[in-house]
mmCIF file of C-alpha atoms and ligand atoms in Angstrom:
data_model
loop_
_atom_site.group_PDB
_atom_site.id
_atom_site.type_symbol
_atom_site.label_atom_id
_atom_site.label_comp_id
_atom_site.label_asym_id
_atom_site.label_seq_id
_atom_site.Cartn_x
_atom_site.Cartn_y
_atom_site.Cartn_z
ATOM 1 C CA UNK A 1 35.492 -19.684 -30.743
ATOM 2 C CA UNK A 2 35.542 -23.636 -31.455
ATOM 3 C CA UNK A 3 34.720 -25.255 -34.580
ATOM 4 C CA UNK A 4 30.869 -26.013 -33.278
ATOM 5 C CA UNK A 5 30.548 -22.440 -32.358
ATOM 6 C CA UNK A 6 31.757 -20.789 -35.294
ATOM 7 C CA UNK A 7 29.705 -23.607 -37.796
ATOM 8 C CA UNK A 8 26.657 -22.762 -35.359
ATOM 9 C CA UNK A 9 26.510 -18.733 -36.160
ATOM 10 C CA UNK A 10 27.993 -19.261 -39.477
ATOM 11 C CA UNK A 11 25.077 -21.035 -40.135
ATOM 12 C CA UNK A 12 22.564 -18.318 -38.344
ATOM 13 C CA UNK A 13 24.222 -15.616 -40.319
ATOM 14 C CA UNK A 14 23.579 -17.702 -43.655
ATOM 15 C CA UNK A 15 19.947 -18.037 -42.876
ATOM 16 C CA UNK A 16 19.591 -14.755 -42.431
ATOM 17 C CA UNK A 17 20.859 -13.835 -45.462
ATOM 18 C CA UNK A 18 18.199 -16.298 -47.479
ATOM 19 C CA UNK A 19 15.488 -14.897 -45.544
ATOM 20 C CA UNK A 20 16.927 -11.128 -46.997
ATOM 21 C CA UNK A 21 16.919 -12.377 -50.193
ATOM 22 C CA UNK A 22 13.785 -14.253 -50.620
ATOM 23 C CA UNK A 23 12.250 -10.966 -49.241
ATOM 24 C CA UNK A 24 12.313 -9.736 -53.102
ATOM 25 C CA UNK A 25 9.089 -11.915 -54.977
ATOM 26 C CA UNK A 26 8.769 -12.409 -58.753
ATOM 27 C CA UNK A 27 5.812 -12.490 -59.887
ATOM 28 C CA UNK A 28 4.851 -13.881 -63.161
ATOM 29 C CA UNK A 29 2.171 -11.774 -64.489
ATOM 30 C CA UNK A 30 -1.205 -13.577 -65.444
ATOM 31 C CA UNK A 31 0.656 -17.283 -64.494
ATOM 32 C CA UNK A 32 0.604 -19.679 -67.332
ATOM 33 C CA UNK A 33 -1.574 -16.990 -69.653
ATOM 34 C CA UNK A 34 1.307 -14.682 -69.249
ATOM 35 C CA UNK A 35 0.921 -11.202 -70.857
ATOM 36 C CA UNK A 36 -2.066 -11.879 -73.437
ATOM 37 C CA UNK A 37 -5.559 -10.928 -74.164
ATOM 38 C CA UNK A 38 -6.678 -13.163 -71.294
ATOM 39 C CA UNK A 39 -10.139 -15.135 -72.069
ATOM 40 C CA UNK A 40 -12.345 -13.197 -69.371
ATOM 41 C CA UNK A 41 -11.656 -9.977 -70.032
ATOM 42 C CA UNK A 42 -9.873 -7.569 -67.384
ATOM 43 C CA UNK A 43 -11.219 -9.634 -64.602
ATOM 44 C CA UNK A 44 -8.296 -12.099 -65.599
ATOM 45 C CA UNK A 45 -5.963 -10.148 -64.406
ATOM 46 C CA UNK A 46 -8.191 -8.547 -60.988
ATOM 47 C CA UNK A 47 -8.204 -12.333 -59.857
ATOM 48 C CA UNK A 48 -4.435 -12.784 -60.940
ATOM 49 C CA UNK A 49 -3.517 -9.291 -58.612
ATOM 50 C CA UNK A 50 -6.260 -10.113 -55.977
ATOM 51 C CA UNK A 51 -4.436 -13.431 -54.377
ATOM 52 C CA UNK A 52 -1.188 -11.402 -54.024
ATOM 53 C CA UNK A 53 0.762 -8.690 -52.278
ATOM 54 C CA UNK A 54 2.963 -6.884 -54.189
ATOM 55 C CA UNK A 55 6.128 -5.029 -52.144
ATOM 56 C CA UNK A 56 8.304 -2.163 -53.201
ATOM 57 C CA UNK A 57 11.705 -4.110 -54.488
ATOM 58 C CA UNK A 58 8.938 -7.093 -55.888
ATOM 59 C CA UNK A 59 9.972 -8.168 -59.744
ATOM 60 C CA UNK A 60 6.828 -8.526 -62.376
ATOM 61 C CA UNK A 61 7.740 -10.631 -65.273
ATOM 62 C CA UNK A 62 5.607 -10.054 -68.268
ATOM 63 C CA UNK A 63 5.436 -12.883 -70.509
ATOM 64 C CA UNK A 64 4.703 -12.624 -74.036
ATOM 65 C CA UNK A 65 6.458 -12.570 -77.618
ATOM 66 C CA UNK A 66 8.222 -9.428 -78.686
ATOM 67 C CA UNK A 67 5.860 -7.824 -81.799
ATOM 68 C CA UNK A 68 2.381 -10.113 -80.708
ATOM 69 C CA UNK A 69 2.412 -7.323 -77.220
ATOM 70 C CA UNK A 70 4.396 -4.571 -74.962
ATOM 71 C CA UNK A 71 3.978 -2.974 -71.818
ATOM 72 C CA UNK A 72 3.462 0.840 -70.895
ATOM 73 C CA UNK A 73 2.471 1.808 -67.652
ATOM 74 C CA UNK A 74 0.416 4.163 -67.590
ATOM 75 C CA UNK A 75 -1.629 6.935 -64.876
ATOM 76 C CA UNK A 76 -5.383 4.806 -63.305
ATOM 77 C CA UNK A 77 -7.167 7.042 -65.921
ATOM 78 C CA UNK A 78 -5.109 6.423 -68.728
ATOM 79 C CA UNK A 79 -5.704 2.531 -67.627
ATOM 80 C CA UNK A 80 -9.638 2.879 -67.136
ATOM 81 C CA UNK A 81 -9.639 4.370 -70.887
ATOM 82 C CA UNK A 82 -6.815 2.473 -72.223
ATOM 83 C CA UNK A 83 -5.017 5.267 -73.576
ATOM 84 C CA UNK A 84 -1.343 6.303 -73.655
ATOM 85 C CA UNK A 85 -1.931 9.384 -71.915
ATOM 86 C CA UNK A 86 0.400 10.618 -69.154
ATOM 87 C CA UNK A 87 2.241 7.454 -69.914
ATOM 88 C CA UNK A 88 4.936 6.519 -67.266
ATOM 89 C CA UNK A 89 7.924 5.953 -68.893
ATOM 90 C CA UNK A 90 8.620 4.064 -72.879
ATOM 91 C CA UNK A 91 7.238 1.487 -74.352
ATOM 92 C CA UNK A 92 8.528 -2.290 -73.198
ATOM 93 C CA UNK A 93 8.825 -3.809 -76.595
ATOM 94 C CA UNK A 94 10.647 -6.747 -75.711
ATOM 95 C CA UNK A 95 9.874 -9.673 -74.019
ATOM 96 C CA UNK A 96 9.542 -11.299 -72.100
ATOM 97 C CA UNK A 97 10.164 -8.333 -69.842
ATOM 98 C CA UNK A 98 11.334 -7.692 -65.992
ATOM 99 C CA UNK A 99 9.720 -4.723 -64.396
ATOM 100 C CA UNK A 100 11.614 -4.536 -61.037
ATOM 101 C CA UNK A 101 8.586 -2.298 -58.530
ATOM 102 C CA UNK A 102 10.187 0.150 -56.940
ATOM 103 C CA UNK A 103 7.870 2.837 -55.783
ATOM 104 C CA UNK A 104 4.320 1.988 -54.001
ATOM 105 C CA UNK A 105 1.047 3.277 -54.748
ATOM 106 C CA UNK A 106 -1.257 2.074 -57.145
ATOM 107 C CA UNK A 107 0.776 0.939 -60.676
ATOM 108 C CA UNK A 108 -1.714 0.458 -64.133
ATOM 109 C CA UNK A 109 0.131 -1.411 -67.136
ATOM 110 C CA UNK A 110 -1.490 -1.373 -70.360
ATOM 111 C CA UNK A 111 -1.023 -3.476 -73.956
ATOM 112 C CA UNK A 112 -0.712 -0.598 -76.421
ATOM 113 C CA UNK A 113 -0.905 -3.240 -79.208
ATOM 114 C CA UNK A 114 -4.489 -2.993 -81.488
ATOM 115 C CA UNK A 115 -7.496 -3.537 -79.233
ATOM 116 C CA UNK A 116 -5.530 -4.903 -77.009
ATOM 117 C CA UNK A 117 -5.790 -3.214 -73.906
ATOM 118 C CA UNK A 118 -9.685 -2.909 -74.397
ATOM 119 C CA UNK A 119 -9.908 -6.601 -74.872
ATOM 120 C CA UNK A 120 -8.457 -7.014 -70.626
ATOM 121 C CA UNK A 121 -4.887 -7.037 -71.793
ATOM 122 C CA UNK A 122 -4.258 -5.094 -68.586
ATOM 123 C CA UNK A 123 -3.036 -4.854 -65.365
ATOM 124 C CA UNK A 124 -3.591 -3.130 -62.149
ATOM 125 C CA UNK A 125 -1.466 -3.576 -58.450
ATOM 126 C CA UNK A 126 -1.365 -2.055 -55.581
ATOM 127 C CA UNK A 127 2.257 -2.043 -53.953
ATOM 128 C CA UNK A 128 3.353 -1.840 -50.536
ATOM 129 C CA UNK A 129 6.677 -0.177 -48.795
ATOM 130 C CA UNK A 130 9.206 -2.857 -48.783
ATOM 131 C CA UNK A 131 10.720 -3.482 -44.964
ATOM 132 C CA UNK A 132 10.888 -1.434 -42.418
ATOM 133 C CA UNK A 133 8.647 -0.584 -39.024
ATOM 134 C CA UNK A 134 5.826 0.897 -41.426
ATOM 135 C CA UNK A 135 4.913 -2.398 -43.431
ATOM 136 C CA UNK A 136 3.869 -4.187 -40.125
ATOM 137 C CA UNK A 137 1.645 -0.907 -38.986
ATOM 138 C CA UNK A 138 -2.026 -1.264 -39.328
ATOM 139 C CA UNK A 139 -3.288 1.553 -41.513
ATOM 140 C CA UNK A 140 -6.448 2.636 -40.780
ATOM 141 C CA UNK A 141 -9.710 0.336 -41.475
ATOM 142 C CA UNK A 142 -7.459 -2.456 -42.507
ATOM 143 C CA UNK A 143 -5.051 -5.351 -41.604
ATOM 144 C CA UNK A 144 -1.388 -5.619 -41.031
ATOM 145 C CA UNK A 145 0.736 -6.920 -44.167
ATOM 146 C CA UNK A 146 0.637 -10.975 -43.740
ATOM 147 C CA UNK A 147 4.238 -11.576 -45.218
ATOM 148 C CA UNK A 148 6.552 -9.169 -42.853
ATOM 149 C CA UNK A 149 5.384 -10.476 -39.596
ATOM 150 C CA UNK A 150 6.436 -14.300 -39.937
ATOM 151 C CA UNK A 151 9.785 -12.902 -41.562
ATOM 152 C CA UNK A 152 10.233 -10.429 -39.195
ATOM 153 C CA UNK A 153 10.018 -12.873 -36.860
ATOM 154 C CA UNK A 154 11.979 -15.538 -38.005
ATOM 155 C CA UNK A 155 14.707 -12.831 -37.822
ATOM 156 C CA UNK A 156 14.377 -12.002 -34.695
ATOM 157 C CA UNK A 157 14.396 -15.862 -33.666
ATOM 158 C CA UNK A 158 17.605 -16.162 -35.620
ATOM 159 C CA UNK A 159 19.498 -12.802 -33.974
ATOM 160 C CA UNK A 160 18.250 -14.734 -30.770
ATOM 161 C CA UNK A 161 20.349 -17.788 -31.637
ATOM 162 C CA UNK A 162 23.617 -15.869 -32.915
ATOM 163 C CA UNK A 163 23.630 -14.202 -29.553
ATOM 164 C CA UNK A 164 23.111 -17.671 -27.563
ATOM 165 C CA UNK A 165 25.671 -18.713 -29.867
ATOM 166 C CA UNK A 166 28.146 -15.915 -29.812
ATOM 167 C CA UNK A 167 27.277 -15.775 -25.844
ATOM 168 C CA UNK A 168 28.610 -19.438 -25.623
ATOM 169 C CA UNK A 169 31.596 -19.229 -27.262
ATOM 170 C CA UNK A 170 32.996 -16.493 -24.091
HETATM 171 C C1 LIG B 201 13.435 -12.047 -65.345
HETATM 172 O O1 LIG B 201 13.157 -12.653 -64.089
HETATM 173 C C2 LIG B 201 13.197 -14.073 -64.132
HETATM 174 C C3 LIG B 201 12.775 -14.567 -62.766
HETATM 175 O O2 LIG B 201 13.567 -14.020 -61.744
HETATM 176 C C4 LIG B 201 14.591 -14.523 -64.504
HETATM 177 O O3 LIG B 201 14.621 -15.936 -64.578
HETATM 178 C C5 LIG B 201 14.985 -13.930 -65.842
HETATM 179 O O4 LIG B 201 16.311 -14.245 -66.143
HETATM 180 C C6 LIG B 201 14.818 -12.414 -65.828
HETATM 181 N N1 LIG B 201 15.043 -11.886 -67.165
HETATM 182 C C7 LIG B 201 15.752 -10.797 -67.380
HETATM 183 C C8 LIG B 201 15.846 -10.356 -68.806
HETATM 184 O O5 LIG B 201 16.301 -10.171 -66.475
HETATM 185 CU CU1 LIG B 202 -1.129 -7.175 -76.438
#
């Protein structure tokens, strides 16, 4: 293989690997109000959740002072009556605080601080299956997932030029 060649699918492969890695999104919970009693109640945090898609592997970073809040999650009901019931795991006491999402289904944080939770200081997602043939089905009554088709494509238009590549080098 000559030095063009090699720097040519070299530089394929790399790409490939940024598009794995950017596959994984953080997202900063509540933007720049972070993890607080937000100033319109619960809906703060329905409009945060409704602009974005959450995957399986996705990171949540929940901003806010260790002793002013904390996390829990916690079952839908225990979220709808903002009690620790059923809770999902300890307490997050520190922050700010990386929760990594790594089941889907429907996840419910709570802010088991005061009033807290009762004042909107909470959080509800919906996650999707990272990867994989089933994130780019349709299920039924709704739409594909936006954000695996373009990658999945740009992959596939990458593989395409390390073969072309690989293919000219014999
Ligand atoms: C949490 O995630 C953010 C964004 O990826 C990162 O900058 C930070 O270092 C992480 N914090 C911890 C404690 O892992
Ligand atoms: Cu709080």
């Amino acid at each position: 293989m000559d030095r063009a060649s090699c720097m040519f699918v070299c530089g394929a492969i790399f790409a490939i690997m940024l598009n794995c890695a950017s596959a994984q999104t953080v997202h900063v919970v509540g933007d720049g109000i972070g993890w607080d009693i937000p100033p319109n109640t619960y809906v703060s945090y329905i409009n945060w959740a409704s602009g974005r898609i959450f995957m399986v592997g996705d990171i949540l970073v929940f901003n806010f002072m260790t002793n002013q809040h904390d996390v829990l999650q916690v079952p839908q009901a225990s979220y709808t009556a903002c009690s620790q019931d059923n809770a999902i795991g300890g307490v997050i006491t520190t922050g700010p605080a990386n929760i990594t999402l790594d089941s889907a289904g429907d996840h419910h944080y709570i802010c088991t601080v005061g009033r807290h939770c009762l004042a909107g200081q909470r959080l509800a997602i919906t996650v999707s299956s990272a990867g994989g043939p089933t994130a780019a089905m349709v299920p039924p009554g709704g739409t594909a997932q936006p954000n695996f088709a373009p990658a999945s494509l740009a992959t596939s238009f990458l593989l395409i030029l390390v073969s072309a590549g690989i293919a000219l080098t014999f």
